[in-house]
Coordinates of C-alpha atoms (C1' of nucleotides) in Angstrom, one line a residue:
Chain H
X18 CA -7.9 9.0 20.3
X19 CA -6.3 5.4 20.3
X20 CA -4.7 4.2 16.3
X21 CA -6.9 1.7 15.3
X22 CA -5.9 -0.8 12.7
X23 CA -7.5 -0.9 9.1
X24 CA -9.2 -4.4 9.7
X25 CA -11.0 -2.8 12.8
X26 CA -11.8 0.7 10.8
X27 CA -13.3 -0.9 8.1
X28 CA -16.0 -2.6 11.0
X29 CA -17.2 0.5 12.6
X30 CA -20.0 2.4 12.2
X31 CA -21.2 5.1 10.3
X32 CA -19.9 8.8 11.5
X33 CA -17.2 7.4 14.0
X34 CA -14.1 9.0 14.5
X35 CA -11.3 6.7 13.5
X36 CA -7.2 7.6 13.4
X37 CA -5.2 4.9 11.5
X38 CA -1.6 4.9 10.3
X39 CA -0.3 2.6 7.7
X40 CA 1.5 3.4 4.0
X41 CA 0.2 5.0 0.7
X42 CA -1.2 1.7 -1.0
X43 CA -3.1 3.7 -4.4
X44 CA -3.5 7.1 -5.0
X45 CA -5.8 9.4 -7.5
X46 CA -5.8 13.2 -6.9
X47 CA -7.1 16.3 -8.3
X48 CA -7.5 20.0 -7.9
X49 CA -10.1 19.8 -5.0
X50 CA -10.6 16.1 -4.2
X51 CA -7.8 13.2 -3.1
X52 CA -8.2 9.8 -3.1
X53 CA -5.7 7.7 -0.9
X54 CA -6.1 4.0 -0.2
X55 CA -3.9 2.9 2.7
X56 CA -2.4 -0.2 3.9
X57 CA -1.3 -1.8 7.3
X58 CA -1.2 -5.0 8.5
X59 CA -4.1 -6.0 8.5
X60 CA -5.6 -4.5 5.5
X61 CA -6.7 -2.3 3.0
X62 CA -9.3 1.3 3.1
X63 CA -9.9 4.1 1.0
X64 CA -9.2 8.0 2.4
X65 CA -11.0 10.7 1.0
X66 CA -9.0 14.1 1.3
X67 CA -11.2 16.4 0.2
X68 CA -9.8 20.5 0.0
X69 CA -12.3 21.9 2.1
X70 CA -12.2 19.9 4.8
X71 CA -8.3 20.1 5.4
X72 CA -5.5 22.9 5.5
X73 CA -4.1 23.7 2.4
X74 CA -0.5 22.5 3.5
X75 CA -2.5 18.8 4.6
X76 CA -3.6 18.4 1.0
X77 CA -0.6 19.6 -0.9
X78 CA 1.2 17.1 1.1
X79 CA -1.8 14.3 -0.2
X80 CA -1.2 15.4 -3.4
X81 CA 2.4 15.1 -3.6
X82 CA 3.1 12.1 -1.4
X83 CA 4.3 9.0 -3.8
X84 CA 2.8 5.3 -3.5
X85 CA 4.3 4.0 -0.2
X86 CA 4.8 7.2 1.8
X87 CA 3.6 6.9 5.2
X88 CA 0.9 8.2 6.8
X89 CA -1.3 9.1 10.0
X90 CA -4.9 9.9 9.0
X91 CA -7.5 11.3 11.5
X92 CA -11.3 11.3 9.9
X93 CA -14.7 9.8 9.9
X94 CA -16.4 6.4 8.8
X95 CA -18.5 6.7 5.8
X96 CA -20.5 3.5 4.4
X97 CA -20.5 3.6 0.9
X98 CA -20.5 1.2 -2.3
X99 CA -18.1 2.7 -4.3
X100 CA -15.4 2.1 -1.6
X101 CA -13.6 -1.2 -1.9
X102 CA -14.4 -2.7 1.3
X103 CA -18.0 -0.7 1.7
X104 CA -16.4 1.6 3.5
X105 CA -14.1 4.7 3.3
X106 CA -13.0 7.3 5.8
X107 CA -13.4 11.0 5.3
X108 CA -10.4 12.7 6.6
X109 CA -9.7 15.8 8.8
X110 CA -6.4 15.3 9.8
X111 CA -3.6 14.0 7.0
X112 CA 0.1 14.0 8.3
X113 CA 2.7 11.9 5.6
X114 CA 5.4 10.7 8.2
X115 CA 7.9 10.0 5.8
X116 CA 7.4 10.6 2.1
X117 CA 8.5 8.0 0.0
X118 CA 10.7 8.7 -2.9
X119 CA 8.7 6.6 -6.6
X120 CA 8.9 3.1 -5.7
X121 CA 10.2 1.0 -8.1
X122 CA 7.7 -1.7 -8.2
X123 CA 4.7 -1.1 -10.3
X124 CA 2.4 -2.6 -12.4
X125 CA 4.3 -5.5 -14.2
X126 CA 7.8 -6.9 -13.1
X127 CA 10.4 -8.9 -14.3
X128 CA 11.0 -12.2 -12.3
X129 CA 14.5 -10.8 -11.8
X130 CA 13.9 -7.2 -10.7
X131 CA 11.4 -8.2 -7.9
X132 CA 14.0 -10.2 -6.7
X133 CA 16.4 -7.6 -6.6
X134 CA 14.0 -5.4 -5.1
X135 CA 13.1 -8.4 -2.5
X136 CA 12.9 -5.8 0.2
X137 CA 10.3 -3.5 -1.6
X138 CA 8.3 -6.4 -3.2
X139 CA 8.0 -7.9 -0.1
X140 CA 5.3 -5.2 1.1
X141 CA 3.2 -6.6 -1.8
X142 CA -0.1 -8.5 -1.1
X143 CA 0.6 -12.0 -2.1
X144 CA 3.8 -11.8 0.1
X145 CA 2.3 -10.4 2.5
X146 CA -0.7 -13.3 2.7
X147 CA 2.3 -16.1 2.6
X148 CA 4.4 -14.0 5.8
X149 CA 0.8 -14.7 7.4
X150 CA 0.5 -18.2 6.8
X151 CA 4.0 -19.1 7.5
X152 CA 3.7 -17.6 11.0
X153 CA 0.1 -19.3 11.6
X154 CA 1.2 -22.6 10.2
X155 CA 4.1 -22.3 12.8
X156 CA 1.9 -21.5 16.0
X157 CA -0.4 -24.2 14.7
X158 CA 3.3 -26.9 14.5
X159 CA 4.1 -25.2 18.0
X160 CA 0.6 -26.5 19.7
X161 CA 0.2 -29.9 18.3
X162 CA 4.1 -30.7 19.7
X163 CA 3.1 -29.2 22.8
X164 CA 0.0 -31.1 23.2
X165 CA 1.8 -34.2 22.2
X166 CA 4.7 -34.3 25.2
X167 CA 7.3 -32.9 23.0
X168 CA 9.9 -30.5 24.1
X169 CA 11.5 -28.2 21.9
X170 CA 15.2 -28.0 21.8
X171 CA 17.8 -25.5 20.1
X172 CA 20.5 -27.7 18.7
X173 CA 23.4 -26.1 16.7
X174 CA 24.2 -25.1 13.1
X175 CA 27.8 -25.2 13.6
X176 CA 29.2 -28.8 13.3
X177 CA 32.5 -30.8 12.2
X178 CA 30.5 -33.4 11.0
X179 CA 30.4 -32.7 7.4
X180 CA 27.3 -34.9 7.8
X181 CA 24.9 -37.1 5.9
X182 CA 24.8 -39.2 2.9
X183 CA 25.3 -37.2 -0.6
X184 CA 24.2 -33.7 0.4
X185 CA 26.9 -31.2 -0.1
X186 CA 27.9 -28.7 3.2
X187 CA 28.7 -25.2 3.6
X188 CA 32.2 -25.2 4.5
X189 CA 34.4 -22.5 6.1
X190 CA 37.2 -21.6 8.7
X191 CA 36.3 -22.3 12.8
X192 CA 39.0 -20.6 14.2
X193 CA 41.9 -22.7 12.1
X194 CA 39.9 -26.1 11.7
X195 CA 37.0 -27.0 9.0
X196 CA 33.1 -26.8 10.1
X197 CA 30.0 -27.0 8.0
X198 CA 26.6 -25.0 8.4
X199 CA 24.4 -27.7 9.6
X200 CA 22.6 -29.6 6.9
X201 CA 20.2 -31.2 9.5
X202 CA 19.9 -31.3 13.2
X203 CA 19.2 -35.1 13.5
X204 CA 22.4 -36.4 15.5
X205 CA 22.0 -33.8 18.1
X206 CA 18.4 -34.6 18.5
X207 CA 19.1 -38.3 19.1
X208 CA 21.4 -37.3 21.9
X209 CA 19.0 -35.0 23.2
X210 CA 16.2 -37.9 23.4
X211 CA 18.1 -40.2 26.4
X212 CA 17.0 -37.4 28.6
X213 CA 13.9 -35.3 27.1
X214 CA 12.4 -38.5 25.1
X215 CA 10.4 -36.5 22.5
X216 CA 12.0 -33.3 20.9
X217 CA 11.6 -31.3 18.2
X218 CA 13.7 -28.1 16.8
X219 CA 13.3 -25.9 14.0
X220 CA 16.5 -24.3 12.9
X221 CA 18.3 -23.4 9.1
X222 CA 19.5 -26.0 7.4
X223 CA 22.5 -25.4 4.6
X224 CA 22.7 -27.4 1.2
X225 CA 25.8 -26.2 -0.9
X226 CA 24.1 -28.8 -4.0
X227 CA 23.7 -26.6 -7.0
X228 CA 20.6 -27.5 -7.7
X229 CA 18.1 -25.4 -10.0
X230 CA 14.9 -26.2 -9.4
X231 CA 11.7 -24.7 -7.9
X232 CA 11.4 -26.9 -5.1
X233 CA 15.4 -26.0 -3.3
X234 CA 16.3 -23.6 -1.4
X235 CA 20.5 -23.1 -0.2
X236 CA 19.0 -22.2 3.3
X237 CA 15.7 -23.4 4.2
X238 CA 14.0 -24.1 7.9
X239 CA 14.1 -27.8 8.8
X240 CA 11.2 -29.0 11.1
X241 CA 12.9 -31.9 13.1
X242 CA 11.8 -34.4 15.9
X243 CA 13.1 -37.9 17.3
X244 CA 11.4 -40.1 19.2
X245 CA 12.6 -42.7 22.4
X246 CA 10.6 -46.2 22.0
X247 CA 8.9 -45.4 18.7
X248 CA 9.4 -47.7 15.5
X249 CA 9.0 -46.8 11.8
X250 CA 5.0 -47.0 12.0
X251 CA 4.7 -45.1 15.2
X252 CA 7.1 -42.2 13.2
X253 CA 4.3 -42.6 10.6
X254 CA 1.5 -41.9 13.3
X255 CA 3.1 -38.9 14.1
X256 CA 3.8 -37.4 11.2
X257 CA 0.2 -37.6 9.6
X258 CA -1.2 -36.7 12.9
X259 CA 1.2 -33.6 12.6
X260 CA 0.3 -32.5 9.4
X261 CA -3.6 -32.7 9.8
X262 CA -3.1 -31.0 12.8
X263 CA -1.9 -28.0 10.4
X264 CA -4.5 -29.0 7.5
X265 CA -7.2 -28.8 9.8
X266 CA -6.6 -25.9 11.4
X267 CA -5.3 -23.6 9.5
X268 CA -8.4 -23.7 6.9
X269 CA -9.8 -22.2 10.4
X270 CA -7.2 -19.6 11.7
X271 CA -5.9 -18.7 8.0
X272 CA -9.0 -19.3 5.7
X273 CA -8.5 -15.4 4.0
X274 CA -5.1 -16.1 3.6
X275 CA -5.8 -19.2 1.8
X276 CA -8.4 -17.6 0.1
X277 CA -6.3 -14.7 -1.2
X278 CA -3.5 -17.3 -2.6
X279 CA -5.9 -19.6 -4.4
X280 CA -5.8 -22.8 -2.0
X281 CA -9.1 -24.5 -2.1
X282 CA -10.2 -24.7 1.4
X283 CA -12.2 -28.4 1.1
X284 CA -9.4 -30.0 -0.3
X285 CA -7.0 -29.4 3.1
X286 CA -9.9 -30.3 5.5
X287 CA -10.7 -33.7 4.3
X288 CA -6.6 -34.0 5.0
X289 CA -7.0 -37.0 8.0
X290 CA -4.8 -40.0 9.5
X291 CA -4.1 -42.3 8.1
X292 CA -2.3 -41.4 4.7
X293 CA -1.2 -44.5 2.0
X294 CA 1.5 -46.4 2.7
X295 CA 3.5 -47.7 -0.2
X296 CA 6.5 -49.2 -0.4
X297 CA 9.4 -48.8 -2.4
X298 CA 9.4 -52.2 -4.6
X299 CA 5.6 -51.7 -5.4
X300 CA 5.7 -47.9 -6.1
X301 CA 8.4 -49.0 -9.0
X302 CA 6.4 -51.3 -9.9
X303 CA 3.3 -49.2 -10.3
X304 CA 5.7 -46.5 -12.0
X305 CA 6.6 -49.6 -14.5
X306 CA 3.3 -50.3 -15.1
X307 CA 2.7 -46.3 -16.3
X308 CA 5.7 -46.9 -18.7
X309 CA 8.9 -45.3 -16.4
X310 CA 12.4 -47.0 -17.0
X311 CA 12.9 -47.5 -13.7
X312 CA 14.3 -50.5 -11.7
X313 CA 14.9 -51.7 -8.4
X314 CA 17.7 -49.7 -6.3
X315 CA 17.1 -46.7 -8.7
X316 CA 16.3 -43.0 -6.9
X317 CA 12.5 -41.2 -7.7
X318 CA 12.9 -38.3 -10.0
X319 CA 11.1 -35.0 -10.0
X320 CA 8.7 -36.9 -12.6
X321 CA 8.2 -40.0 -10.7
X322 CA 7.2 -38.2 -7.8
X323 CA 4.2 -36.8 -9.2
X324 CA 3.6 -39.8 -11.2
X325 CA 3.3 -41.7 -7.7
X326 CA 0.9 -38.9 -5.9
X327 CA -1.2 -38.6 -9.4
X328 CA -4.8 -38.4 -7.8
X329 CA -3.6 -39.0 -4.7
X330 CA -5.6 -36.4 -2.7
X331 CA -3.6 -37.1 0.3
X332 CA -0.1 -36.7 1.0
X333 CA 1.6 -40.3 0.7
X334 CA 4.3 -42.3 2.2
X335 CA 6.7 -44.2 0.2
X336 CA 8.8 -46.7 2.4
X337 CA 11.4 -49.3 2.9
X338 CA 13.8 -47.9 0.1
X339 CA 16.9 -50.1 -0.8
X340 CA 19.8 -49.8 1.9
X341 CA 21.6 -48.1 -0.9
X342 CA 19.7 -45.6 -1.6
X343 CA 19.3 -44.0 2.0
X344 CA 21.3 -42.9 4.8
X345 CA 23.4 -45.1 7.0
X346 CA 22.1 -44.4 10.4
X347 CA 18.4 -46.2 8.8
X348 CA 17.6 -49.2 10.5
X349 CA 18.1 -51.9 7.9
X350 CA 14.4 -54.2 7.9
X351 CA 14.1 -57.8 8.4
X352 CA 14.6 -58.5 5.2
X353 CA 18.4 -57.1 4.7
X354 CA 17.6 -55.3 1.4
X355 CA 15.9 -52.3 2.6
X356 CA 15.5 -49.7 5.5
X357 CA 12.7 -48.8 8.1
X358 CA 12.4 -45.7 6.2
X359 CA 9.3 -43.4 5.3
X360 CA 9.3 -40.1 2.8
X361 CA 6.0 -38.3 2.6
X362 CA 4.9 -36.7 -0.7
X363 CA 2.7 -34.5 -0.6
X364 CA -0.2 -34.4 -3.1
X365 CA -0.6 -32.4 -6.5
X366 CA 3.1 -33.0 -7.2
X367 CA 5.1 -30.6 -4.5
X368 CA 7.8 -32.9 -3.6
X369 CA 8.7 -34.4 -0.5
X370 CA 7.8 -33.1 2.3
X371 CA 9.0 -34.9 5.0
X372 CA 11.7 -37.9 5.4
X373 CA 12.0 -40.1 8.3
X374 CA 13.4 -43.5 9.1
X375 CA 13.9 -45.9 12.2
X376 CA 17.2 -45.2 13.6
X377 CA 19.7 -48.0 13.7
X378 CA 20.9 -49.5 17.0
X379 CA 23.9 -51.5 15.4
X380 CA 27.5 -49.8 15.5
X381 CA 28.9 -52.4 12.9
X382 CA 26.9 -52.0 9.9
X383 CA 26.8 -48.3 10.2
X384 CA 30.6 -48.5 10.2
X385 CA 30.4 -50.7 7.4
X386 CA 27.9 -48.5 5.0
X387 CA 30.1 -45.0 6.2
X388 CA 33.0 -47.1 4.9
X389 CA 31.4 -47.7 1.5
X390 CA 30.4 -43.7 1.3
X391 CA 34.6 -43.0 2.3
X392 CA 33.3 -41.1 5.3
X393 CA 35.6 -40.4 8.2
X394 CA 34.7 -42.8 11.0
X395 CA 36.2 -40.6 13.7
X396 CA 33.8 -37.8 13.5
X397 CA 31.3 -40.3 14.5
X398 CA 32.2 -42.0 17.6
X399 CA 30.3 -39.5 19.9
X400 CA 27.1 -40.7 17.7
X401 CA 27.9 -44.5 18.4
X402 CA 28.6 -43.5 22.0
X403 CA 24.8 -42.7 21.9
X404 CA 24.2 -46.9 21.3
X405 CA 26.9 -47.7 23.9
X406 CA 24.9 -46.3 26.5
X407 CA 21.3 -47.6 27.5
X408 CA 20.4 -47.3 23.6
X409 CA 16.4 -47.6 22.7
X410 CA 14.6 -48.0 19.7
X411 CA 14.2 -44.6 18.5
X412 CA 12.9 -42.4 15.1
X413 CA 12.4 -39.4 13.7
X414 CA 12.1 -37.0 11.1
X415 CA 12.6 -34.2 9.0
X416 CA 10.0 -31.5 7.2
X417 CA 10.8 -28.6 5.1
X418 CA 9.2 -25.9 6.3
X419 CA 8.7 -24.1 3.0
X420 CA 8.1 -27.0 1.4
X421 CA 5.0 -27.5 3.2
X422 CA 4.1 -23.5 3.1
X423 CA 4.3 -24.2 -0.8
X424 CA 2.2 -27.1 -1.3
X425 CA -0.5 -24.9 1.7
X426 CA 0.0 -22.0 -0.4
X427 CA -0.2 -23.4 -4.0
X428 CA 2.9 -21.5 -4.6
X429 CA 4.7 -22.4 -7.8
X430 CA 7.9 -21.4 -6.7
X431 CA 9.6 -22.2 -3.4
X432 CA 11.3 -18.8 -3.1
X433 CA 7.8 -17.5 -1.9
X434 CA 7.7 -18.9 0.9
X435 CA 10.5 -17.5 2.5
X436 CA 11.5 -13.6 3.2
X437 CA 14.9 -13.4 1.8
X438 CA 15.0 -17.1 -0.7
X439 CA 19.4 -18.1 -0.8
X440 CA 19.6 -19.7 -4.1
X441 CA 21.7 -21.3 -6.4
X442 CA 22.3 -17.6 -8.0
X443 CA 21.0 -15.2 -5.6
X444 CA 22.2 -14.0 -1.7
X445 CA 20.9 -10.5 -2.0
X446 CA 19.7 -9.0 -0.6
Chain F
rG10 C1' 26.9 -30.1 -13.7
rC11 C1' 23.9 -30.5 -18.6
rC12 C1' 20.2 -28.4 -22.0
rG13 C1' 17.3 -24.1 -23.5
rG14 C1' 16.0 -18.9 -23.2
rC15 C1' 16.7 -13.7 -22.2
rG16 C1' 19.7 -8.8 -21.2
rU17 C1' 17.2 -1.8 -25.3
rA18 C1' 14.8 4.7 -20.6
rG19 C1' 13.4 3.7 -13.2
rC20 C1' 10.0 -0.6 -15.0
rU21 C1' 7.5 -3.6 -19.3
rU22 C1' 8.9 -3.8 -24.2
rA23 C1' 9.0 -2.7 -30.2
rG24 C1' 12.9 -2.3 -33.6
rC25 C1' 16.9 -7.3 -35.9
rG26 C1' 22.5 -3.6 -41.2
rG27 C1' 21.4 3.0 -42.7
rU28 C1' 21.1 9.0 -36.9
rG29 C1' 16.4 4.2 -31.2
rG30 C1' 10.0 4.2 -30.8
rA31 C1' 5.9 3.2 -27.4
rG32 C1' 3.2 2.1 -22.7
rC33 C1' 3.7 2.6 -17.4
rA34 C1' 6.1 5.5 -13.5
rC35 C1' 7.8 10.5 -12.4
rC36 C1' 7.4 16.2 -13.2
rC37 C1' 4.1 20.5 -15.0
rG38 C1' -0.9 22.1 -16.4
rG39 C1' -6.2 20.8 -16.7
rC40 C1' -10.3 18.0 -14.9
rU41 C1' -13.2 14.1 -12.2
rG42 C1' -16.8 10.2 -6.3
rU43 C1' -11.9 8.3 -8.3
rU44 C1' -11.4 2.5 -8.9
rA45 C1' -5.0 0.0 -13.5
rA46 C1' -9.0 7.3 -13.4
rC47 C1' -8.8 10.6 -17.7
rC48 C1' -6.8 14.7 -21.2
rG49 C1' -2.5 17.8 -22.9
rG50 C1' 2.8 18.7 -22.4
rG51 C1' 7.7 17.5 -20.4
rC52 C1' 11.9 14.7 -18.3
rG53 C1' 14.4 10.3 -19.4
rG54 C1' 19.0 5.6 -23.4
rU55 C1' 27.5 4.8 -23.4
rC56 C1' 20.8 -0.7 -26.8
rG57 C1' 24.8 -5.9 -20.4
rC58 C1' 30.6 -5.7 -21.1
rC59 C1' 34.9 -6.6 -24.4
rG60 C1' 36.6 -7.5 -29.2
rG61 C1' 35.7 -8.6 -34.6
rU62 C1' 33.2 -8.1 -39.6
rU63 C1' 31.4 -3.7 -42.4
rC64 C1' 31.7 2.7 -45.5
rG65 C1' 28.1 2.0 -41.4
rA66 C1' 26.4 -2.5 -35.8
rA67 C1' 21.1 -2.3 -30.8
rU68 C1' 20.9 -5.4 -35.2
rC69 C1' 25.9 -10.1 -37.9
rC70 C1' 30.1 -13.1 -35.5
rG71 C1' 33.3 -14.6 -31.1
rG72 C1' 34.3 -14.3 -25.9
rC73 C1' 32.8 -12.8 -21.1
rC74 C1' 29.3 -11.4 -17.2
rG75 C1' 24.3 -11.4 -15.2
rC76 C1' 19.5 -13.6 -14.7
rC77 C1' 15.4 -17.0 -15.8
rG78 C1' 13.2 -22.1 -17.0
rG79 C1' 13.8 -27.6 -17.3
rC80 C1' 16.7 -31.9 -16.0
rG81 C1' 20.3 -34.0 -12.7
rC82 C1' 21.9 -33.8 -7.5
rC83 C1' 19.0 -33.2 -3.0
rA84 C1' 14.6 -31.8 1.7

RNA sequence: GCCGGCGUAGCUUAGCGGUGGAGCACCCGGCUGUUAACCGGGCGGUCGCCGGUUCGAAUCCGGCCGCCGGCGCCA
């Protein structure tokens, strides 16, 4: 007889022969009965050892093997109400593969112990559920690129280029000269659009800021794509069409997992093109009008961001911030004060999920805004090189990947929505 | 980086100047179609580290280390 898995167990009939394998989940035992709930991928079902109906070494062992211990169980389906799941197997066969000395996570934990036990806690449900969604939400990414003439490209995360704007690199030794763990992938995906058009890459991005808040991660995977012939708007159009691809969806391929962490299913469905557009001057203003001392030129703070996306039940995009305030390779707008620029919130006050911008075509004033930042204009010439030869209007963007499982996932922490979270304080394990 | 909080048994914690107690877990025994099972017993602590005050410090004081939360920085 074939292993079946637990989700496939728990739909047979009554009096079939099942084997499953999985680990100890809960466990009750006494002098003639045992009751063993196992675990495996895919679920949860209660095991019934019962002394008669097994040697004497098979129950021992059900008695004595701890939480977490795994095991192969041979026995029959049995409907019945008192199971949770309706339905329970009876066992004849019970072989522990590898017992399991008392795992240390139990009942209620510390913050800081389950992150020290990372590894162990990481077989726990809610964990579990996110793994799930993370993997579904990246298939469902996957198909709508595909679908929408993208190719997908594997640029580096080694790079001289201590890169962008204010964010802080990783730095460390390359053989005797300086390099950086990639902060974002965006320069190599420009290059790679003169010959693919539209690409997209997911690798890690580093940021060495030490920043201690719920919503940054040190390493975290950065969703990127850059697009020949398409303006600010048309970057817009993509990503909205992008994210209701995975808001529509994934209420269909990962409704349980939803379910399990608390995500209302209705509210991502009615998630559609096209989202709000605002931009910069009049979101200050509207954060004026709700009392914020805030002015032109100034950055959005954690609090202004869920100011702006209060009863929003959309994400939102906030664009054409001041030239100051961004990036110099933005394309600076007609108006000479601000950039072709877009940053989506996301609703019910998770952040930013995505930024994107216009790319600029014009050497000089990047030159001119590097200057002002005291970057090296060296390291850049293989990026203008890019404008010297057949250059296009071109955009693109950039989505964190856990930011968007935590705003899918309702997750108040962004640590959960990654394996192994690299934090401020915290590399292990 | 700034502000605030917390470190006592494997875990969660009470004790806040006079020889450290409980619950969970684990072990032993009993018992049960159990559901966070139950009942009885047992094991288990350099009270984060270093120094100071005191007749006496888990408790008061100082320093250090570790972690958590918020802000800032940033995706």
């Amino acid at each position: 007889m074939e292993y079946c898995k637990i989700s496939e167990a728990l739909r047979k009939k009554e009096g079939e022969e099942v084997k499953i394998r999985g680990w100890i989940y809960r466990k009750r035992s006494s002098g003639k009965i045992a009751f063993i709930v196992v675990r495996d991928s895919t679920g949860i079902i209660q095991t019934i050892v019962e002394k008669k109906n097994v040697s004497s070494e098979e129950f021992k062992n059900a008695r004595k093997a701890l939480i977490e211990s795994s095991v192969e169980i041979e026995g029959t389906i049995h409907e019945d109400e008192r199971a949770p799941g309706g339905r329970e197997i009876h066992v004849k066969k019970f072989n522990v593969v590898g017992f399991a000395k008392e795992f240390p996570i139990t009942e209620y934990q510390s913050v800081e112990f389950l992150l020290d036990n990372r590894h162990l806690w990481l077989r726990s449900r809610k964990l579990t559920e996110v793994m799930k969604l993370k993997a579904k939400v990246l298939r469902l990414i996957r198909q709508w690129f595909d679908e929408n003439d993208f190719y997908e490209v594997t640029p580096s995360v080694i790079t001289t280029n201590a890169a962008e704007g204010g964010a802080t690199a990783f730095e460390f030794d390359y053989f005797g000269q300086k390099a950086y763990l990639s902060q974002t992938a965006q320069m190599y995906l420009e290059a790679l659009i003169f010959s693919l058009e539209r690409v997209w890459s997911l690798t890690p991005s580093f940021r060495a800021e030490k920043s201690r808040t719920r919503k940054h991660l040190t390493e975290y995977w950065h969703l990127e794509a850059e697009e020949a012939w398409v303006d600010n708007e048309g970057n817009m159009k993509i990503q909205e069409e992008l994210i209701s691809h995975v808001c529509q969806n994934v209420v269909k391929i990962a409704r349980s997992e939803l379910e399990f962490l608390g995500r209302d299913i209705e509210s991502l469905k009615q998630i559609e093109p096209p989202f709000k557009r605002i931009k910069y001057k009049d979101a200050i203003k509207k954060l004026q009008e709700k009392g914020f001392d805030i002015k032109w030129g100034d950055d959005f703070g954690a609090p202004h961001e869920r100011a702006l996306v209060e009863g929003e039940e959309k994400p939102i995009f906030i664009t054409h911030f001041p030239v100051e305030a961004k990036a110099f390779y933005m394309k600076i707008a007609p108006d000479g004060k601000t950039v072709e620029c877009a940053d989506m919130l996301a609703p019910e006050g998770y952040g930013e999920l995505i930024g994107g911008s216009e790319r600029s075509e014009d050497i000089d004033s990047m030159i001119a805004r590097l200057r002002q930042q005291g970057a090296k204009i060296e390291n850049y010439e293989w990026y203008f090189d890019l404008r010297r030869y057949g250059s296009v209007p071109h955009s693109g963007f950039g989505l964190g990947l856990e930011r968007l499982i935590m705003w899918l996932a309702k997750l108040d922490h962004i640590r959960d929505a990654t394996p192994f979270p690299r934090m401020l304080r915290r590399a292990y394990p």
